[in-house]
Tab-separated table of C-alpha atoms and ligand atoms in Angstrom:
chain	number	residue	atom	x	y	z
A	1	MET	CA	-1.785	50.783	-30.940
A	2	ARG	CA	1.996	51.413	-30.843
A	3	ILE	CA	3.752	48.280	-32.083
A	4	LEU	CA	7.515	47.682	-32.236
A	5	ILE	CA	8.784	45.177	-34.808
A	6	THR	CA	12.316	43.863	-34.343
A	7	GLY	CA	13.694	42.703	-37.692
A	8	GLY	CA	11.069	44.889	-39.370
A	9	LYS	CA	13.197	45.555	-42.464
A	10	GLY	CA	13.249	41.834	-43.290
A	11	VAL	CA	11.128	39.735	-45.611
A	12	ILE	CA	8.337	38.988	-43.141
A	13	GLY	CA	8.786	42.101	-40.978
A	14	SER	CA	8.262	44.430	-43.924
A	15	PHE	CA	4.948	42.751	-44.757
A	16	VAL	CA	3.844	42.775	-41.131
A	17	ALA	CA	4.655	46.493	-40.884
A	18	ARG	CA	2.685	47.178	-44.078
A	19	TYR	CA	-0.313	45.081	-43.043
A	20	MET	CA	-0.541	46.519	-39.535
A	21	LEU	CA	-0.077	50.103	-40.741
A	22	GLU	CA	-2.946	49.568	-43.204
A	23	HIS	CA	-5.043	48.303	-40.288
A	24	GLY	CA	-4.478	51.343	-38.091
A	25	ASP	CA	-1.488	50.474	-35.885
A	26	ASP	CA	1.498	52.808	-35.311
A	27	ILE	CA	4.647	50.992	-36.344
A	28	ILE	CA	8.189	51.318	-35.013
A	29	VAL	CA	10.686	49.196	-36.927
A	30	TYR	CA	13.811	48.247	-34.951
A	31	ASP	CA	16.476	46.771	-37.230
A	32	PRO	CA	20.103	47.794	-37.986
A	33	MET	CA	19.995	46.669	-41.655
A	34	PRO	CA	21.111	49.607	-43.913
A	35	ASP	CA	18.970	48.317	-46.816
A	36	THR	CA	15.424	49.640	-46.469
A	37	SER	CA	14.264	48.555	-49.938
A	38	LEU	CA	11.560	46.212	-48.596
A	39	ILE	CA	9.926	49.030	-46.599
A	40	ALA	CA	10.621	51.824	-49.116
A	41	ASP	CA	6.889	52.547	-49.504
A	42	LEU	CA	6.394	52.822	-45.722
A	43	LEU	CA	9.232	55.115	-44.684
A	44	GLU	CA	7.101	58.265	-44.508
A	45	HIS	CA	4.490	56.572	-42.341
A	46	ILE	CA	6.486	54.618	-39.754
A	47	THR	CA	9.297	55.233	-37.266
A	48	VAL	CA	12.537	53.477	-38.095
A	49	VAL	CA	15.256	52.906	-35.496
A	50	ASP	CA	18.503	51.354	-36.742
A	51	GLY	CA	18.729	49.348	-33.527
A	52	ASP	CA	20.285	46.018	-32.606
A	53	VAL	CA	18.393	43.625	-30.301
A	54	LEU	CA	21.706	43.019	-28.541
A	55	ASP	CA	21.704	46.696	-27.461
A	56	LEU	CA	19.353	46.454	-24.479
A	57	PRO	CA	19.622	50.129	-23.399
A	58	LEU	CA	18.667	51.340	-26.897
A	59	LEU	CA	15.856	48.805	-27.090
A	60	LEU	CA	14.488	49.970	-23.741
A	61	ASN	CA	14.795	53.638	-24.699
A	62	THR	CA	13.038	53.016	-28.003
A	63	ILE	CA	10.148	51.253	-26.292
A	64	LYS	CA	9.798	53.952	-23.624
A	65	LEU	CA	10.212	56.970	-25.931
A	66	ASN	CA	7.666	55.642	-28.416
A	67	LYS	CA	5.252	54.363	-25.749
A	68	VAL	CA	5.269	50.928	-27.365
A	69	ARG	CA	2.503	48.626	-26.076
A	70	LYS	CA	3.186	45.419	-27.996
A	71	ILE	CA	6.358	43.894	-29.439
A	72	LEU	CA	6.708	41.595	-32.424
A	73	HIS	CA	10.105	39.912	-32.235
A	74	LEU	CA	11.243	38.866	-35.704
A	75	ALA	CA	14.949	39.756	-35.624
A	76	ALA	CA	17.040	36.673	-36.291
A	77	LEU	CA	19.842	35.120	-38.278
A	78	ILE	CA	18.291	32.487	-40.487
A	79	VAL	CA	19.454	28.894	-41.072
A	80	PRO	CA	22.667	29.212	-43.145
A	81	ALA	CA	23.981	32.295	-41.315
A	82	ALA	CA	23.467	30.674	-37.901
A	83	GLN	CA	25.017	27.407	-39.096
A	84	ILE	CA	28.129	29.118	-40.486
A	85	ASN	CA	28.629	31.167	-37.320
A	86	PRO	CA	26.967	29.369	-34.382
A	87	TYR	CA	28.280	31.820	-31.785
A	88	ARG	CA	26.793	34.802	-33.607
A	89	GLY	CA	23.653	32.793	-34.374
A	90	PHE	CA	23.081	32.018	-30.706
A	91	GLN	CA	23.912	35.591	-29.726
A	92	VAL	CA	21.430	37.240	-32.091
A	93	ASN	CA	18.675	34.617	-31.904
A	94	ALA	CA	18.757	33.429	-28.290
A	95	LEU	CA	20.408	36.288	-26.387
A	96	GLY	CA	18.540	38.725	-28.623
A	97	THR	CA	15.291	37.091	-27.506
A	98	MET	CA	16.428	37.373	-23.872
A	99	ASN	CA	16.897	41.128	-24.360
A	100	VAL	CA	13.454	41.424	-25.921
A	101	LEU	CA	11.933	39.436	-23.037
A	102	GLU	CA	13.679	41.634	-20.463
A	103	ALA	CA	12.708	44.833	-22.279
A	104	SER	CA	9.092	43.624	-22.481
A	105	ARG	CA	9.081	42.744	-18.778
A	106	ILE	CA	10.652	46.022	-17.626
A	107	THR	CA	8.264	48.139	-19.697
A	108	ASN	CA	5.139	46.085	-18.844
A	109	CYS	CA	4.533	45.372	-22.495
A	110	GLU	CA	0.990	44.109	-23.114
A	111	ARG	CA	1.926	41.309	-25.512
A	112	LEU	CA	5.049	39.863	-27.087
A	113	VAL	CA	4.791	37.800	-30.260
A	114	PHE	CA	7.852	35.608	-30.819
A	115	THR	CA	8.438	34.240	-34.315
A	116	SER	CA	9.728	30.699	-34.047
A	117	SER	CA	9.969	27.997	-36.674
A	118	LYS	CA	9.211	24.400	-37.471
A	119	ALA	CA	12.997	24.029	-37.094
A	120	VAL	CA	12.331	23.341	-33.386
A	121	TYR	CA	10.879	19.952	-34.380
A	122	ASP	CA	12.702	16.667	-34.743
A	123	GLU	CA	13.306	15.221	-38.204
A	124	ILE	CA	10.037	14.369	-39.880
A	125	GLY	CA	9.329	10.645	-39.955
A	126	GLY	CA	6.688	7.942	-40.366
A	127	ALA	CA	3.331	8.969	-41.796
A	128	HIS	CA	4.354	12.644	-41.544
A	129	ALA	CA	7.112	12.184	-44.136
A	130	HIS	CA	6.992	11.512	-47.892
A	131	PRO	CA	4.782	10.242	-49.450
A	132	THR	CA	1.900	10.595	-46.947
A	133	TYR	CA	2.687	13.953	-45.301
A	134	ALA	CA	0.247	13.639	-42.392
A	135	PRO	CA	0.198	17.189	-40.951
A	136	ILE	CA	2.308	17.818	-37.833
A	137	THR	CA	0.723	19.450	-34.784
A	138	GLU	CA	2.365	21.638	-32.152
A	139	GLU	CA	2.929	18.459	-30.098
A	140	TYR	CA	5.337	16.920	-32.633
A	141	PRO	CA	8.616	15.990	-30.805
A	142	LYS	CA	11.156	18.789	-30.447
A	143	ASN	CA	14.774	17.982	-31.240
A	144	PRO	CA	16.344	20.634	-33.487
A	145	VAL	CA	18.705	19.378	-36.157
A	146	ASN	CA	20.577	22.640	-36.714
A	147	VAL	CA	21.933	25.678	-34.839
A	148	TYR	CA	19.015	27.849	-35.927
A	149	GLY	CA	16.459	25.361	-34.562
A	150	ALA	CA	18.391	25.099	-31.291
A	151	THR	CA	18.351	28.892	-30.865
A	152	LYS	CA	14.615	29.003	-31.579
A	153	LEU	CA	13.835	26.216	-29.095
A	154	ALA	CA	16.035	27.854	-26.420
A	155	SER	CA	14.146	31.108	-27.035
A	156	GLU	CA	10.783	29.351	-26.761
A	157	HIS	CA	11.823	27.818	-23.426
A	158	MET	CA	12.795	31.252	-22.125
A	159	CYS	CA	9.454	32.650	-23.309
A	160	PHE	CA	7.741	29.950	-21.214
A	161	ASN	CA	9.895	30.883	-18.221
A	162	TYR	CA	8.826	34.522	-18.531
A	163	ILE	CA	5.195	33.453	-18.871
A	164	GLY	CA	5.520	31.276	-15.750
A	165	ASN	CA	7.643	33.616	-13.644
A	166	TYR	CA	6.101	36.958	-14.519
A	167	GLY	CA	2.714	36.143	-16.007
A	168	MET	CA	3.699	37.778	-19.278
A	169	ASP	CA	1.411	37.560	-22.307
A	170	ILE	CA	3.521	35.871	-24.991
A	171	VAL	CA	2.417	34.218	-28.222
A	172	ILE	CA	4.839	31.954	-30.079
A	173	LEU	CA	4.297	31.313	-33.796
A	174	ARG	CA	6.076	28.421	-35.503
A	175	PHE	CA	6.299	29.119	-39.234
A	176	SER	CA	6.646	26.656	-42.061
A	177	SER	CA	8.817	27.574	-45.053
A	178	LEU	CA	7.602	30.568	-46.959
A	179	TYR	CA	7.965	32.337	-50.266
A	180	GLY	CA	7.545	35.936	-51.280
A	181	PRO	CA	9.210	39.091	-52.601
A	182	GLY	CA	12.562	39.825	-50.995
A	183	ARG	CA	13.412	36.239	-50.073
A	184	LEU	CA	15.886	35.850	-52.907
A	185	LEU	CA	17.368	39.266	-52.152
A	186	ARG	CA	17.847	38.401	-48.478
A	187	HIS	CA	18.191	34.607	-48.344
A	188	GLY	CA	19.770	33.810	-51.713
A	189	GLY	CA	19.577	30.447	-53.464
A	190	LEU	CA	17.927	28.811	-50.429
A	191	ALA	CA	14.732	30.381	-51.755
A	192	MET	CA	14.320	27.783	-54.519
A	193	HIS	CA	10.768	28.791	-55.407
A	194	SER	CA	11.966	32.374	-55.895
A	195	VAL	CA	14.844	31.172	-58.075
A	196	ILE	CA	12.384	29.423	-60.407
A	197	LEU	CA	10.142	32.477	-60.648
A	198	GLU	CA	12.719	35.260	-60.835
A	199	ASN	CA	14.927	33.471	-63.397
A	200	ALA	CA	11.811	32.935	-65.555
A	201	MET	CA	10.893	36.628	-65.191
A	202	LEU	CA	14.352	37.455	-66.594
A	203	GLY	CA	14.064	34.914	-69.435
A	204	GLN	CA	16.861	32.863	-67.838
A	205	PRO	CA	16.847	29.049	-67.578
A	206	VAL	CA	16.505	27.070	-64.348
A	207	ARG	CA	18.143	23.651	-64.038
A	208	ILE	CA	17.782	21.993	-60.670
A	209	PRO	CA	19.262	18.484	-60.631
A	210	SER	CA	16.993	16.891	-58.023
A	211	GLY	CA	14.335	17.447	-55.375
A	212	GLY	CA	11.286	17.839	-57.611
A	213	ASP	CA	9.192	15.252	-55.742
A	214	GLN	CA	9.589	16.764	-52.285
A	215	ARG	CA	6.448	18.316	-50.868
A	216	GLU	CA	6.899	21.221	-48.481
A	217	ASP	CA	4.438	23.532	-46.757
A	218	MET	CA	5.180	26.815	-48.528
A	219	THR	CA	3.229	29.753	-47.117
A	220	TYR	CA	2.931	33.046	-48.937
A	221	VAL	CA	4.495	35.897	-46.963
A	222	ARG	CA	1.250	37.912	-46.802
A	223	ASP	CA	-0.487	34.994	-45.063
A	224	VAL	CA	2.361	34.847	-42.548
A	225	ALA	CA	2.124	38.608	-41.980
A	226	ARG	CA	-1.614	38.349	-41.366
A	227	ALA	CA	-1.054	35.520	-38.894
A	228	ILE	CA	1.332	37.749	-36.927
A	229	ALA	CA	-1.186	40.607	-36.948
A	230	LEU	CA	-3.907	38.256	-35.702
A	231	ALA	CA	-1.614	36.953	-32.960
A	232	THR	CA	-0.886	40.533	-31.907
A	233	HIS	CA	-4.481	41.415	-31.189
A	234	ALA	CA	-6.291	38.097	-30.546
A	235	GLU	CA	-7.957	37.789	-27.145
A	236	ASN	CA	-8.820	34.872	-24.858
A	237	LEU	CA	-6.216	32.525	-26.310
A	238	GLY	CA	-6.172	28.966	-24.970
A	239	HIS	CA	-2.551	28.286	-25.979
A	240	HIS	CA	0.771	30.076	-26.266
A	241	VAL	CA	2.116	28.211	-29.330
A	242	PHE	CA	0.654	28.043	-32.834
A	243	ASN	CA	1.794	26.407	-36.060
A	244	ILE	CA	1.461	28.761	-39.012
A	245	GLY	CA	1.564	27.379	-42.528
A	246	SER	CA	-0.531	26.894	-45.613
A	247	GLY	CA	-1.704	23.464	-44.483
A	248	ARG	CA	-0.735	21.857	-47.817
A	249	GLY	CA	2.458	20.654	-49.456
A	250	VAL	CA	3.749	21.860	-52.813
A	251	THR	CA	6.692	20.684	-54.909
A	252	LEU	CA	9.172	22.565	-57.074
A	253	HIS	CA	7.306	20.967	-60.005
A	254	ASP	CA	4.078	22.639	-58.815
A	255	THR	CA	5.845	26.010	-58.718
A	256	ALA	CA	7.366	25.401	-62.156
A	257	GLU	CA	3.924	24.565	-63.558
A	258	VAL	CA	2.448	27.851	-62.297
A	259	VAL	CA	5.461	29.824	-63.546
A	260	ARG	CA	5.181	28.182	-67.007
A	261	ARG	CA	1.540	29.230	-67.187
A	262	LEU	CA	2.562	32.839	-66.517
A	263	TYR	CA	5.765	32.752	-68.628
A	264	PRO	CA	5.118	30.225	-71.418
A	265	ASN	CA	8.704	30.488	-72.718
A	266	ALA	CA	10.217	29.688	-69.326
A	267	GLU	CA	12.952	27.061	-69.562
A	268	ILE	CA	12.724	25.040	-66.349
A	269	GLN	CA	14.150	21.576	-65.717
A	270	ILE	CA	13.820	19.956	-62.315
A	271	GLY	CA	15.123	16.478	-61.563
A	272	PRO	CA	13.254	13.938	-59.404
A	273	GLY	CA	13.868	12.980	-55.761
A	274	LEU	CA	13.492	14.496	-52.308
A	275	ASP	CA	15.274	17.174	-50.218
A	276	CYS	CA	14.423	20.084	-52.523
A	277	PHE	CA	16.511	22.554	-50.474
A	278	GLN	CA	19.497	20.115	-50.431
A	279	VAL	CA	20.003	20.405	-46.672
A	280	GLY	CA	20.691	16.739	-45.939
A	281	TYR	CA	18.009	16.234	-43.268
A	282	ASN	CA	14.255	15.925	-43.343
A	283	LEU	CA	12.337	18.880	-41.951
A	284	TYR	CA	9.869	18.844	-44.831
A	285	ALA	CA	6.344	18.714	-43.498
A	286	VAL	CA	2.813	19.941	-43.839
A	287	MET	CA	1.720	21.984	-40.836
A	288	ASP	CA	-1.470	21.203	-38.940
A	289	ILE	CA	-2.883	24.715	-38.543
A	290	SER	CA	-6.184	23.807	-36.905
A	291	ARG	CA	-5.237	25.470	-33.591
A	292	ALA	CA	-4.382	28.753	-35.339
A	293	ARG	CA	-7.627	28.551	-37.315
A	294	ALA	CA	-9.681	28.002	-34.165
A	295	GLU	CA	-8.030	30.488	-31.802
A	296	LEU	CA	-6.434	33.174	-33.983
A	297	GLY	CA	-9.015	33.077	-36.760
A	298	TYR	CA	-6.127	32.418	-39.150
A	299	GLN	CA	-7.006	31.192	-42.609
A	300	PRO	CA	-4.435	31.051	-45.433
A	301	GLU	CA	-5.776	33.131	-48.308
A	302	PHE	CA	-3.186	32.536	-51.015
A	303	GLU	CA	-3.022	29.481	-53.258
A	304	LEU	CA	0.327	28.944	-55.004
A	305	GLU	CA	-0.875	30.677	-58.189
A	306	THR	CA	-2.436	33.713	-56.471
A	307	GLY	CA	0.647	34.012	-54.254
A	308	ILE	CA	3.007	33.995	-57.239
A	309	LYS	CA	0.885	36.557	-59.101
A	310	ASP	CA	0.896	38.825	-56.036
A	311	TYR	CA	4.678	38.335	-55.720
A	312	ILE	CA	5.208	39.560	-59.299
A	313	ALA	CA	2.879	42.534	-58.831
A	314	PHE	CA	4.596	43.500	-55.587
A	315	LEU	CA	8.113	43.492	-57.097
A	316	ASP	CA	6.771	45.750	-59.809
A	317	ARG	CA	5.037	48.077	-57.338
A	318	LEU	CA	8.184	48.570	-55.260
A	319	GLY	CA	10.455	48.755	-58.294
A	320	ILE	CA	12.478	45.756	-57.111
A	321	GLY	CA	13.898	43.927	-60.144
A	322	PRO	CA	13.968	40.123	-60.257
A	323	LEU	CA	17.368	38.612	-59.479
A	324	PHE	CA	19.222	36.080	-61.603
A	325	THR	CA	20.531	32.930	-59.897
A	326	PRO	CA	22.787	30.572	-61.871
A	327	THR	CA	21.586	26.960	-61.535
A	328	GLU	CA	23.132	23.586	-62.338
A	329	GLU	CA	22.437	21.254	-65.225
A	330	ALA	CA	19.547	18.907	-64.479
A	331	ALA	CA	20.515	15.251	-64.113
A	332	GLU	CA	19.516	13.182	-67.151
B	1	LIG	N1	11.642	32.956	-43.903
B	1	LIG	C1	11.274	31.794	-43.397
B	1	LIG	O1	11.103	30.809	-44.148
B	1	LIG	C2	11.034	31.649	-41.905
B	1	LIG	C3	10.557	30.437	-41.481
B	1	LIG	C4	10.362	30.242	-40.127
B	1	LIG	C5	10.600	31.282	-39.231
B	1	LIG	N2	11.070	32.482	-39.670
B	1	LIG	C6	11.338	33.514	-38.663
B	1	LIG	O2	10.634	34.703	-38.977
B	1	LIG	C7	11.389	35.842	-38.577
B	1	LIG	C8	11.571	36.779	-39.752
B	1	LIG	O3	12.228	36.068	-40.791
B	1	LIG	P1	12.490	36.695	-42.230
B	1	LIG	O4	12.253	35.639	-43.222
B	1	LIG	O5	11.782	37.998	-42.371
B	1	LIG	O6	14.059	36.931	-42.138
B	1	LIG	P2	14.929	38.173	-42.670
B	1	LIG	O7	16.347	37.707	-42.653
B	1	LIG	O8	14.378	38.677	-43.946
B	1	LIG	O9	14.687	39.268	-41.569
B	1	LIG	C9	15.310	39.281	-40.329
B	1	LIG	C10	15.618	40.713	-39.991
B	1	LIG	O10	16.251	40.718	-38.704
B	1	LIG	C11	17.209	41.738	-38.738
B	1	LIG	N3	18.233	41.490	-37.715
B	1	LIG	C12	19.258	40.603	-37.775
B	1	LIG	N4	20.013	40.725	-36.680
B	1	LIG	C13	19.447	41.696	-35.919
B	1	LIG	C14	19.772	42.267	-34.676
B	1	LIG	N5	20.860	41.874	-33.997
B	1	LIG	N6	18.957	43.230	-34.171
B	1	LIG	C15	17.861	43.641	-34.854
B	1	LIG	N7	17.515	43.153	-36.070
B	1	LIG	C16	18.311	42.179	-36.576
B	1	LIG	C17	17.808	41.674	-40.144
B	1	LIG	O11	18.460	42.901	-40.470
B	1	LIG	C18	16.589	41.382	-40.978
B	1	LIG	O12	16.030	42.565	-41.511
B	1	LIG	C19	12.717	35.311	-38.037
B	1	LIG	O13	12.649	35.243	-36.630
B	1	LIG	C20	12.802	33.934	-38.634
B	1	LIG	O14	13.577	33.080	-37.834
B	1	LIG	C21	11.293	32.685	-40.997
């Protein structure tokens, strides 16, 4: 099956491309990013187009020339980039999705998978918040707290319009936070779990002043990639929207504990408190993934420790060195 992945050079896209290639699909990556380090091992086996989702003619040509049958739309500006430049964020995320919807409609694409986020939800409150973390379902109220979430919700609404108006087959996946190789490279210090691991790999200290008590659903990138592959090919779906997560909450302390087991000399200090990503609002939640389990056959396979071990092995395999991130002194 010919599959086009927008944003396929990114953290998740690279793993989706790898997973689907291994499972017999033909992959066309559509992404203008000059850095191909995350797909370095795939370059001989896939088609790469340095295309922008805002370039509708090129997108259409790419789909037609390569006889693409399904599209996985991952291209996006993530939270900080969209917040710093809301105009660009809306352009790439929301108008970019419009172009992908139009291209899918015009070319009679068989299925479009849109990668959304838990950022479409309202702030997490009541029993869903610390310390009880009752899992949130797809019905949790929507009221995005940042530009990124607003662009994702706008895109979801347009997906529903295309489903209603044209009968298109669209699956929307709402991801929790995730960790994996490449996140630090691409998303910087926001990837706190990567900072803890990669500093320890380099023998460098980590001092995070606060946030150690916050639980967050952290999914390993290979589980996310598998969820996308399942959503690409699943049949007889009863819903269009699925939460994808690990279904459990972990803290920075949990990550530090695993990293210390693997690197006994690691010097890690993490202060107490909530808001581990220091964003100033509460989107920390555990995802209820029962719908994805039932309809997509999705089952997270990686525990925190197996995920971190795979992360280390993968960096080694691709020859990507760990990155050093300076951190602050922990509060006494
Ligand atoms: N990483 C997370 O924690 C997370 C959580 C929830 C949802 N998501 C969603 O999953 C998808 C993939 O995220 P990721 O973590 O791999 O991000 P990423 O930043 O690693 O990858 C995004 C890719 O999109 C590409 N891109 C940006 N603008 C583009 C454009 N105009 N045209 C084509 N490509 C463009 C980038 O070059 C990049 O390779 C995104 O839609 C993101 O919103 C990610």
